[in-house]
């Protein structure tokens, strides 16, 4: 419903969905995901890049009109998962600390529901344990979450609201609480590759002092040792640095005209 395919965190086009924050959403009407029962562990993992800091629902299930819902929310740099039943006045919630993520940048978010809920950002636990509550851990939320899943907004009395502005990718839902080690492994598996930097480009001379004063750049600007000794370097390796007495020792590099 309006969401458009765009570039993912790897820069590949057509590999993530973008939401405009006005009326875009993805609806999964006939889902059979019943993972929020009494003392039922589960995990939701996703990648997101937020366009602005306004409040928006990343993923929801149920209806806010009846105050019976699951909601994963982004609000001004803070993240929250809530399971709520107003009639029973029961809430299970996982809050992140304030300002844990910035707009525009891609981040990996993992909510782990257990007796103690946790939220991870890029493999790191950022849970605000003081604000989070497991008061509804024993409550069967699956029995009241009758509507399907909405990605990018939440349902309210036959319509939608709290639209999300940003890009989402690789949403995973598990029927178990994955471990902290698995969260870190998942982040390493899915994170963008570091750009390859060519540090040889424009290199005119390079002297690692590996027992000599040779130029290892390949440009032939070798040095002539004048009394200097070769010694232990910063990595405690012998003959990998040049030692000077401050009096008469030097290495002379002649002109390469």
Tab-separated table of C-alpha atoms in Angstrom:
chain	number	residue	atom	x	y	z
A	1	UNK	CA	0.000	0.000	0.000
A	2	UNK	CA	2.250	2.800	-1.271
A	3	UNK	CA	5.586	1.525	0.062
A	4	UNK	CA	8.213	1.569	-2.676
A	5	UNK	CA	11.304	-0.516	-3.335
A	6	UNK	CA	14.566	1.353	-2.802
A	7	UNK	CA	18.238	0.837	-2.024
A	8	UNK	CA	19.224	-1.359	0.907
A	9	UNK	CA	22.112	-0.863	3.360
A	10	UNK	CA	24.476	-2.424	0.797
A	11	UNK	CA	23.492	0.171	-1.803
A	12	UNK	CA	21.621	-2.379	-3.942
A	13	UNK	CA	18.482	-0.966	-5.532
A	14	UNK	CA	15.129	-2.714	-5.183
A	15	UNK	CA	16.238	-4.635	-2.076
A	16	UNK	CA	14.433	-2.714	0.719
A	17	UNK	CA	11.078	-0.986	1.219
A	18	UNK	CA	10.780	2.761	1.729
A	19	UNK	CA	7.883	4.386	3.622
A	20	UNK	CA	6.967	8.087	3.268
A	21	UNK	CA	5.501	8.594	6.769
A	22	UNK	CA	2.160	9.780	5.320
A	23	UNK	CA	0.186	6.775	4.095
A	24	UNK	CA	2.616	3.980	3.126
A	25	UNK	CA	2.335	0.532	4.695
A	26	UNK	CA	2.564	-3.199	4.058
A	27	UNK	CA	-0.317	-5.355	5.273
A	28	UNK	CA	-0.143	-9.072	6.068
A	29	UNK	CA	-3.792	-9.952	6.598
A	30	UNK	CA	-3.791	-13.729	6.913
A	31	UNK	CA	-0.757	-14.268	9.099
A	32	UNK	CA	-0.559	-17.268	11.411
A	33	UNK	CA	2.097	-15.814	13.676
A	34	UNK	CA	0.954	-16.623	17.202
A	35	UNK	CA	4.120	-15.971	19.166
A	36	UNK	CA	2.880	-13.851	22.029
A	37	UNK	CA	1.267	-16.333	24.395
A	38	UNK	CA	1.836	-16.776	28.088
A	39	UNK	CA	5.573	-17.007	28.816
A	40	UNK	CA	6.189	-17.529	25.090
A	41	UNK	CA	9.628	-16.440	23.936
A	42	UNK	CA	10.120	-14.804	20.543
A	43	UNK	CA	12.492	-12.540	18.606
A	44	UNK	CA	11.948	-9.825	16.000
A	45	UNK	CA	14.976	-8.644	14.018
A	46	UNK	CA	15.100	-5.944	11.348
A	47	UNK	CA	17.231	-3.306	9.655
A	48	UNK	CA	16.010	0.280	9.457
A	49	UNK	CA	17.066	3.737	8.334
A	50	UNK	CA	14.811	6.487	9.683
A	51	UNK	CA	14.090	9.620	7.643
A	52	UNK	CA	13.039	11.761	10.618
A	53	UNK	CA	12.742	11.530	14.380
A	54	UNK	CA	8.939	11.689	14.673
A	55	UNK	CA	7.086	8.816	16.281
A	56	UNK	CA	6.233	5.993	13.893
A	57	UNK	CA	5.140	2.376	14.100
A	58	UNK	CA	7.652	0.026	12.503
A	59	UNK	CA	5.536	-3.088	12.952
A	60	UNK	CA	2.199	-3.698	14.655
A	61	UNK	CA	-0.420	-6.392	15.213
A	62	UNK	CA	-3.898	-5.982	16.638
A	63	UNK	CA	-5.754	-2.676	16.912
A	64	UNK	CA	-4.923	0.434	18.907
A	65	UNK	CA	-8.638	1.329	18.932
A	66	UNK	CA	-9.384	-1.543	21.286
A	67	UNK	CA	-6.086	-1.015	23.112
A	68	UNK	CA	-5.117	-4.608	22.353
A	69	UNK	CA	-1.973	-4.602	20.302
A	70	UNK	CA	1.650	-5.378	19.626
A	71	UNK	CA	3.645	-2.348	18.506
A	72	UNK	CA	7.300	-1.772	17.670
A	73	UNK	CA	7.825	1.973	17.744
A	74	UNK	CA	10.553	4.454	16.842
A	75	UNK	CA	10.304	7.736	18.721
A	76	UNK	CA	12.985	10.429	18.548
A	77	UNK	CA	15.961	8.082	18.711
A	78	UNK	CA	14.306	5.642	21.125
A	79	UNK	CA	12.907	2.182	20.359
A	80	UNK	CA	10.073	0.328	22.074
A	81	UNK	CA	8.203	-2.966	21.860
A	82	UNK	CA	4.821	-3.046	23.607
A	83	UNK	CA	2.236	-5.761	24.157
A	84	UNK	CA	-0.858	-4.206	25.711
A	85	UNK	CA	-4.384	-5.006	26.861
A	86	UNK	CA	-6.130	-1.954	28.318
A	87	UNK	CA	-9.097	-3.912	29.647
A	88	UNK	CA	-6.838	-6.085	31.772
A	89	UNK	CA	-4.442	-3.185	32.396
A	90	UNK	CA	-1.534	-5.452	31.485
A	91	UNK	CA	1.527	-4.371	29.544
A	92	UNK	CA	4.739	-6.112	28.574
A	93	UNK	CA	7.265	-3.600	27.250
A	94	UNK	CA	10.888	-3.362	26.169
A	95	UNK	CA	12.389	0.132	26.044
A	96	UNK	CA	15.743	1.145	24.651
A	97	UNK	CA	17.817	3.891	26.180
A	98	UNK	CA	17.354	7.450	24.884
A	99	UNK	CA	18.909	8.523	21.563
A	100	UNK	CA	20.356	5.139	20.689
A	101	UNK	CA	20.047	5.604	16.933
A	102	UNK	CA	20.253	8.504	14.520
A	103	UNK	CA	18.140	9.315	11.487
A	104	UNK	CA	19.354	8.334	8.002
A	105	UNK	CA	21.938	5.773	9.178
A	106	UNK	CA	21.170	2.075	8.807
A	107	UNK	CA	20.882	0.171	12.102
A	108	UNK	CA	20.215	-3.433	13.047
A	109	UNK	CA	17.487	-3.766	15.697
A	110	UNK	CA	16.629	-6.954	17.600
A	111	UNK	CA	13.863	-7.291	20.199
A	112	UNK	CA	14.071	-10.465	22.280
A	113	UNK	CA	10.967	-11.319	24.308
A	114	UNK	CA	11.612	-13.415	27.387
A	115	UNK	CA	11.001	-13.181	31.106
A	116	UNK	CA	13.448	-10.278	30.863
A	117	UNK	CA	12.995	-8.492	27.536
A	118	UNK	CA	15.977	-7.040	25.694
A	119	UNK	CA	16.638	-4.803	22.694
A	120	UNK	CA	19.906	-4.751	20.764
A	121	UNK	CA	21.316	-2.113	18.411
A	122	UNK	CA	24.020	-3.334	16.022
A	123	UNK	CA	24.743	-6.296	18.289
A	124	UNK	CA	24.921	-4.261	21.517
A	125	UNK	CA	22.396	-4.465	24.367
A	126	UNK	CA	20.781	-0.999	24.670
A	127	UNK	CA	17.865	-1.997	26.922
A	128	UNK	CA	16.588	0.498	29.494
A	129	UNK	CA	15.907	-2.031	32.224
A	130	UNK	CA	14.431	0.617	34.541
A	131	UNK	CA	11.639	1.545	32.091
A	132	UNK	CA	10.981	-1.909	30.662
A	133	UNK	CA	8.434	-4.134	32.375
A	134	UNK	CA	7.661	-7.845	32.238
A	135	UNK	CA	4.357	-7.450	34.108
A	136	UNK	CA	2.519	-9.135	31.220
A	137	UNK	CA	4.981	-11.989	30.749
A	138	UNK	CA	2.412	-14.576	31.867
A	139	UNK	CA	-0.476	-13.110	29.855
A	140	UNK	CA	-1.637	-14.733	26.580
A	141	UNK	CA	-1.548	-11.831	24.108
A	142	UNK	CA	-1.969	-14.138	21.091
A	143	UNK	CA	-5.628	-14.647	22.007
A	144	UNK	CA	-6.394	-10.925	21.610
A	145	UNK	CA	-4.152	-10.023	18.629
A	146	UNK	CA	-6.762	-11.011	16.061
A	147	UNK	CA	-5.826	-8.593	13.253
A	148	UNK	CA	-2.947	-9.238	10.867
A	149	UNK	CA	0.483	-7.648	10.879
A	150	UNK	CA	0.990	-4.111	9.595
A	151	UNK	CA	4.459	-2.902	8.647
A	152	UNK	CA	4.969	0.872	8.651
A	153	UNK	CA	1.837	1.907	10.622
A	154	UNK	CA	-0.711	0.733	13.213
A	155	UNK	CA	-4.410	-0.033	12.900
A	156	UNK	CA	-6.983	2.177	14.561
A	157	UNK	CA	-10.750	1.679	14.189
A	158	UNK	CA	-10.696	0.580	10.530
A	159	UNK	CA	-7.921	2.941	9.459
A	160	UNK	CA	-4.200	3.417	10.081
A	161	UNK	CA	-2.111	5.985	11.944
A	162	UNK	CA	1.407	6.681	13.220
A	163	UNK	CA	2.994	6.079	9.831
A	164	UNK	CA	6.698	5.283	9.758
A	165	UNK	CA	9.070	7.428	7.668
A	166	UNK	CA	12.153	5.561	6.552
A	167	UNK	CA	13.389	2.325	5.014
A	168	UNK	CA	13.049	-1.232	6.324
A	169	UNK	CA	14.813	-4.429	5.327
A	170	UNK	CA	15.361	-8.056	6.354
A	171	UNK	CA	12.604	-8.446	8.941
A	172	UNK	CA	12.978	-11.783	10.728
A	173	UNK	CA	10.530	-13.260	13.268
A	174	UNK	CA	11.629	-16.221	15.412
A	175	UNK	CA	9.561	-18.465	17.680
A	176	UNK	CA	12.336	-18.445	20.281
A	177	UNK	CA	14.520	-16.004	22.175
A	178	UNK	CA	17.822	-15.976	20.322
A	179	UNK	CA	20.900	-15.617	22.497
A	180	UNK	CA	23.116	-12.571	22.810
A	181	UNK	CA	25.827	-14.453	20.918
A	182	UNK	CA	23.354	-15.196	18.112
A	183	UNK	CA	22.327	-11.518	17.985
A	184	UNK	CA	25.972	-10.552	17.519
A	185	UNK	CA	26.451	-13.275	14.898
A	186	UNK	CA	23.348	-12.159	13.002
A	187	UNK	CA	24.604	-8.574	12.963
A	188	UNK	CA	28.000	-9.672	11.647
A	189	UNK	CA	26.272	-11.799	8.988
A	190	UNK	CA	24.020	-9.032	7.702
A	191	UNK	CA	25.980	-5.813	8.288
A	192	UNK	CA	27.267	-3.817	5.315
A	193	UNK	CA	30.784	-4.620	4.238
A	194	UNK	CA	33.431	-2.074	5.092
A	195	UNK	CA	34.565	-0.141	2.011
A	196	UNK	CA	37.898	-1.294	0.590
A	197	UNK	CA	40.406	1.545	0.773
A	198	UNK	CA	43.411	1.461	-1.565
A	199	UNK	CA	46.249	2.887	0.531
A	200	UNK	CA	48.780	2.271	-2.259
A	201	UNK	CA	47.199	4.866	-4.539
A	202	UNK	CA	49.500	7.882	-4.724
A	203	UNK	CA	52.105	6.223	-2.485
A	204	UNK	CA	55.521	7.678	-3.383
A	205	UNK	CA	57.679	6.061	-0.708
A	206	UNK	CA	57.252	3.537	2.116
A	207	UNK	CA	59.902	2.627	4.675
A	208	UNK	CA	58.853	-0.191	7.057
A	209	UNK	CA	62.498	-0.500	8.213
A	210	UNK	CA	62.510	-4.293	8.048
A	211	UNK	CA	66.223	-4.558	8.802
A	212	UNK	CA	67.035	-2.061	6.053
A	213	UNK	CA	66.039	1.315	4.617
A	214	UNK	CA	64.567	0.023	1.367
A	215	UNK	CA	61.592	1.776	-0.205
A	216	UNK	CA	58.797	-0.844	-0.247
A	217	UNK	CA	56.502	1.276	-2.419
A	218	UNK	CA	58.237	-0.058	-5.506
A	219	UNK	CA	59.442	3.384	-6.576
A	220	UNK	CA	63.106	2.706	-5.789
A	221	UNK	CA	63.635	5.553	-3.321
A	222	UNK	CA	65.906	3.457	-1.124
A	223	UNK	CA	67.707	5.011	1.813
A	224	UNK	CA	71.381	4.826	2.763
A	225	UNK	CA	71.911	3.957	6.432
A	226	UNK	CA	74.399	6.247	8.172
A	227	UNK	CA	74.941	4.737	11.612
A	228	UNK	CA	71.287	4.137	12.493
A	229	UNK	CA	70.440	0.771	14.049
A	230	UNK	CA	67.394	-1.442	13.543
A	231	UNK	CA	65.471	-2.261	16.676
A	232	UNK	CA	62.172	-3.458	18.233
A	233	UNK	CA	59.013	-1.879	16.842
A	234	UNK	CA	55.670	-1.031	18.532
A	235	UNK	CA	54.536	-4.654	18.062
A	236	UNK	CA	57.636	-5.950	19.907
A	237	UNK	CA	59.109	-7.378	16.693
A	238	UNK	CA	62.877	-7.178	16.336
A	239	UNK	CA	64.596	-5.335	13.458
A	240	UNK	CA	61.343	-3.628	12.461
A	241	UNK	CA	62.135	0.011	13.360
A	242	UNK	CA	65.012	2.474	12.998
A	243	UNK	CA	66.847	3.715	16.105
A	244	UNK	CA	68.781	7.001	16.085
A	245	UNK	CA	71.182	8.318	18.763
A	246	UNK	CA	70.314	11.987	18.197
A	247	UNK	CA	73.971	12.841	17.596
A	248	UNK	CA	75.286	11.680	14.241
A	249	UNK	CA	73.135	8.857	12.958
A	250	UNK	CA	70.807	9.255	9.962
A	251	UNK	CA	69.290	7.645	6.903
A	252	UNK	CA	69.953	9.490	3.671
A	253	UNK	CA	67.530	9.277	0.762
A	254	UNK	CA	69.114	10.636	-2.372
A	255	UNK	CA	67.190	12.555	-4.980
A	256	UNK	CA	65.255	10.341	-7.394
A	257	UNK	CA	65.198	12.853	-10.258
